[in-house]
Amino acid sequence: MALEFKNQLEAIDFGGLVVEPKLDVETRLRLQTIKLTDATAVKEAIEIISGCFGDKKEAVAEFIDENLGLNDIARLQVYLVGGQSMLDKVDVVMNEKLEGALNGE
């Protein structure tokens, strides 16, 4: 019996362009090392992320560059690394931090 994971990444809608991500080990590792620290790092992140979408890479990169802010790029990175369950966990933590900041904590 082979090891099999059922939690597949779903297709992502980039403003009407619906594309299913395909990741290999190298891309997954590169995604995990993305740090959105400056403009150069953001450009590299867009290149790495858009590379997950095969022949639609250029269209995805253009959409990300023109339409997504840092928070959305970071959330897309999280989704590609760990799927919906990881994104849900990050959203919970971010919401808790935001509530804490608003309450002066």
PDB file of C-alpha atoms in Angstrom:
ATOM      1  CA  MET A   1       0.000   0.000   0.000  1.00  0.00           C
ATOM      2  CA  ALA A   2       1.480   3.351  -1.063  1.00  0.00           C
ATOM      3  CA  LEU A   3       1.425   6.530   0.952  1.00  0.00           C
ATOM      4  CA  GLU A   4      -1.324   8.757  -0.397  1.00  0.00           C
ATOM      5  CA  PHE A   5      -2.527  12.223   0.592  1.00  0.00           C
ATOM      6  CA  LYS A   6      -6.103  13.158  -0.261  1.00  0.00           C
ATOM      7  CA  ASN A   7      -5.945  16.866   0.635  1.00  0.00           C
ATOM      8  CA  GLN A   8      -5.301  18.324  -2.816  1.00  0.00           C
ATOM      9  CA  LEU A   9      -4.894  22.013  -3.473  1.00  0.00           C
ATOM     10  CA  GLU A  10      -7.943  23.430  -5.192  1.00  0.00           C
ATOM     11  CA  ALA A  11      -7.853  25.571  -8.313  1.00  0.00           C
ATOM     12  CA  ILE A  12      -7.451  29.285  -7.638  1.00  0.00           C
ATOM     13  CA  ASP A  13      -9.428  32.021  -9.387  1.00  0.00           C
ATOM     14  CA  PHE A  14      -7.191  34.892 -10.454  1.00  0.00           C
ATOM     15  CA  GLY A  15      -9.778  37.375 -11.680  1.00  0.00           C
ATOM     16  CA  GLY A  16     -11.538  34.894 -13.940  1.00  0.00           C
ATOM     17  CA  LEU A  17      -8.460  32.825 -14.768  1.00  0.00           C
ATOM     18  CA  VAL A  18      -9.008  29.593 -12.825  1.00  0.00           C
ATOM     19  CA  VAL A  19      -5.811  27.559 -12.511  1.00  0.00           C
ATOM     20  CA  GLU A  20      -4.914  24.487 -10.483  1.00  0.00           C
ATOM     21  CA  PRO A  21      -1.499  24.710  -8.814  1.00  0.00           C
ATOM     22  CA  LYS A  22       1.067  22.002  -9.500  1.00  0.00           C
ATOM     23  CA  LEU A  23       3.994  21.823  -7.102  1.00  0.00           C
ATOM     24  CA  ASP A  24       7.105  19.719  -7.092  1.00  0.00           C
ATOM     25  CA  VAL A  25       9.453  19.297  -4.126  1.00  0.00           C
ATOM     26  CA  GLU A  26      11.805  22.098  -5.214  1.00  0.00           C
ATOM     27  CA  THR A  27       8.963  24.582  -5.661  1.00  0.00           C
ATOM     28  CA  ARG A  28       7.428  23.636  -2.319  1.00  0.00           C
ATOM     29  CA  LEU A  29      10.782  24.250  -0.612  1.00  0.00           C
ATOM     30  CA  ARG A  30      11.207  27.591  -2.392  1.00  0.00           C
ATOM     31  CA  LEU A  31       7.697  28.618  -1.306  1.00  0.00           C
ATOM     32  CA  GLN A  32       8.572  27.889   2.315  1.00  0.00           C
ATOM     33  CA  THR A  33      11.561  30.251   2.235  1.00  0.00           C
ATOM     34  CA  ILE A  34       9.741  33.311   0.858  1.00  0.00           C
ATOM     35  CA  LYS A  35      10.221  36.412   2.997  1.00  0.00           C
ATOM     36  CA  LEU A  36       8.312  39.519   1.909  1.00  0.00           C
ATOM     37  CA  THR A  37      10.851  42.001   3.270  1.00  0.00           C
ATOM     38  CA  ASP A  38      11.378  44.429   0.384  1.00  0.00           C
ATOM     39  CA  ALA A  39      10.448  45.093  -3.245  1.00  0.00           C
ATOM     40  CA  THR A  40      13.075  42.684  -4.571  1.00  0.00           C
ATOM     41  CA  ALA A  41      11.819  39.906  -2.296  1.00  0.00           C
ATOM     42  CA  VAL A  42       8.226  40.549  -3.372  1.00  0.00           C
ATOM     43  CA  LYS A  43       9.210  40.256  -7.058  1.00  0.00           C
ATOM     44  CA  GLU A  44      10.982  36.975  -6.313  1.00  0.00           C
ATOM     45  CA  ALA A  45       7.951  35.742  -4.350  1.00  0.00           C
ATOM     46  CA  ILE A  46       5.663  36.509  -7.293  1.00  0.00           C
ATOM     47  CA  GLU A  47       8.019  34.599  -9.582  1.00  0.00           C
ATOM     48  CA  ILE A  48       8.076  31.572  -7.269  1.00  0.00           C
ATOM     49  CA  ILE A  49       4.320  31.606  -6.671  1.00  0.00           C
ATOM     50  CA  SER A  50       3.376  32.090 -10.318  1.00  0.00           C
ATOM     51  CA  GLY A  51       5.716  29.225 -11.226  1.00  0.00           C
ATOM     52  CA  CYS A  52       3.226  26.918  -9.517  1.00  0.00           C
ATOM     53  CA  PHE A  53       0.761  27.506 -12.348  1.00  0.00           C
ATOM     54  CA  GLY A  54       2.614  26.065 -15.341  1.00  0.00           C
ATOM     55  CA  ASP A  55       1.823  27.591 -18.707  1.00  0.00           C
ATOM     56  CA  LYS A  56      -0.358  30.260 -17.039  1.00  0.00           C
ATOM     57  CA  LYS A  57       2.661  31.583 -15.102  1.00  0.00           C
ATOM     58  CA  GLU A  58       2.829  34.962 -16.863  1.00  0.00           C
ATOM     59  CA  ALA A  59      -0.893  35.678 -16.528  1.00  0.00           C
ATOM     60  CA  VAL A  60      -0.845  34.712 -12.843  1.00  0.00           C
ATOM     61  CA  ALA A  61       2.262  36.843 -12.180  1.00  0.00           C
ATOM     62  CA  GLU A  62       0.633  39.820 -13.882  1.00  0.00           C
ATOM     63  CA  PHE A  63      -2.559  39.386 -11.847  1.00  0.00           C
ATOM     64  CA  ILE A  64      -0.650  39.092  -8.566  1.00  0.00           C
ATOM     65  CA  ASP A  65       1.526  42.114  -9.344  1.00  0.00           C
ATOM     66  CA  GLU A  66      -1.407  44.317 -10.346  1.00  0.00           C
ATOM     67  CA  ASN A  67      -4.073  43.187  -7.875  1.00  0.00           C
ATOM     68  CA  LEU A  68      -2.664  41.683  -4.678  1.00  0.00           C
ATOM     69  CA  GLY A  69      -1.154  43.383  -1.662  1.00  0.00           C
ATOM     70  CA  LEU A  70       1.443  41.888   0.644  1.00  0.00           C
ATOM     71  CA  ASN A  71      -1.152  40.277   2.892  1.00  0.00           C
ATOM     72  CA  ASP A  72      -2.830  38.525  -0.037  1.00  0.00           C
ATOM     73  CA  ILE A  73       0.517  37.364  -1.435  1.00  0.00           C
ATOM     74  CA  ALA A  74       1.430  35.975   1.989  1.00  0.00           C
ATOM     75  CA  ARG A  75      -1.928  34.188   2.256  1.00  0.00           C
ATOM     76  CA  LEU A  76      -1.458  32.699  -1.223  1.00  0.00           C
ATOM     77  CA  GLN A  77       1.989  31.487  -0.170  1.00  0.00           C
ATOM     78  CA  VAL A  78       0.539  29.868   2.959  1.00  0.00           C
ATOM     79  CA  TYR A  79      -2.197  28.165   0.930  1.00  0.00           C
ATOM     80  CA  LEU A  80       0.288  26.765  -1.572  1.00  0.00           C
ATOM     81  CA  VAL A  81       2.547  25.460   1.206  1.00  0.00           C
ATOM     82  CA  GLY A  82      -0.074  23.932   3.489  1.00  0.00           C
ATOM     83  CA  GLY A  83      -3.456  23.999   1.843  1.00  0.00           C
ATOM     84  CA  GLN A  84      -6.720  25.302   3.230  1.00  0.00           C
ATOM     85  CA  SER A  85      -6.152  23.890   6.720  1.00  0.00           C
ATOM     86  CA  MET A  86      -2.906  25.836   7.156  1.00  0.00           C
ATOM     87  CA  LEU A  87      -4.498  28.981   5.748  1.00  0.00           C
ATOM     88  CA  ASP A  88      -7.372  28.622   8.229  1.00  0.00           C
ATOM     89  CA  LYS A  89      -4.893  28.317  11.118  1.00  0.00           C
ATOM     90  CA  VAL A  90      -2.951  31.392  10.007  1.00  0.00           C
ATOM     91  CA  ASP A  91      -6.192  33.368   9.643  1.00  0.00           C
ATOM     92  CA  VAL A  92      -7.198  32.453  13.222  1.00  0.00           C
ATOM     93  CA  VAL A  93      -3.824  33.596  14.585  1.00  0.00           C
ATOM     94  CA  MET A  94      -3.913  36.821  12.568  1.00  0.00           C
ATOM     95  CA  ASN A  95      -7.444  37.602  13.752  1.00  0.00           C
ATOM     96  CA  GLU A  96      -6.418  36.985  17.376  1.00  0.00           C
ATOM     97  CA  LYS A  97      -3.416  39.318  16.975  1.00  0.00           C
ATOM     98  CA  LEU A  98      -5.602  41.969  15.377  1.00  0.00           C
ATOM     99  CA  GLU A  99      -8.191  41.751  18.151  1.00  0.00           C
ATOM    100  CA  GLY A 100      -5.424  41.952  20.736  1.00  0.00           C
ATOM    101  CA  ALA A 101      -3.962  45.042  19.089  1.00  0.00           C
ATOM    102  CA  LEU A 102      -7.375  46.705  18.918  1.00  0.00           C
ATOM    103  CA  ASN A 103      -7.918  45.946  22.616  1.00  0.00           C
ATOM    104  CA  GLY A 104      -4.540  47.394  23.570  1.00  0.00           C
ATOM    105  CA  GLU A 105      -2.903  44.063  24.382  1.00  0.00           C
TER     106      GLU A 105
END
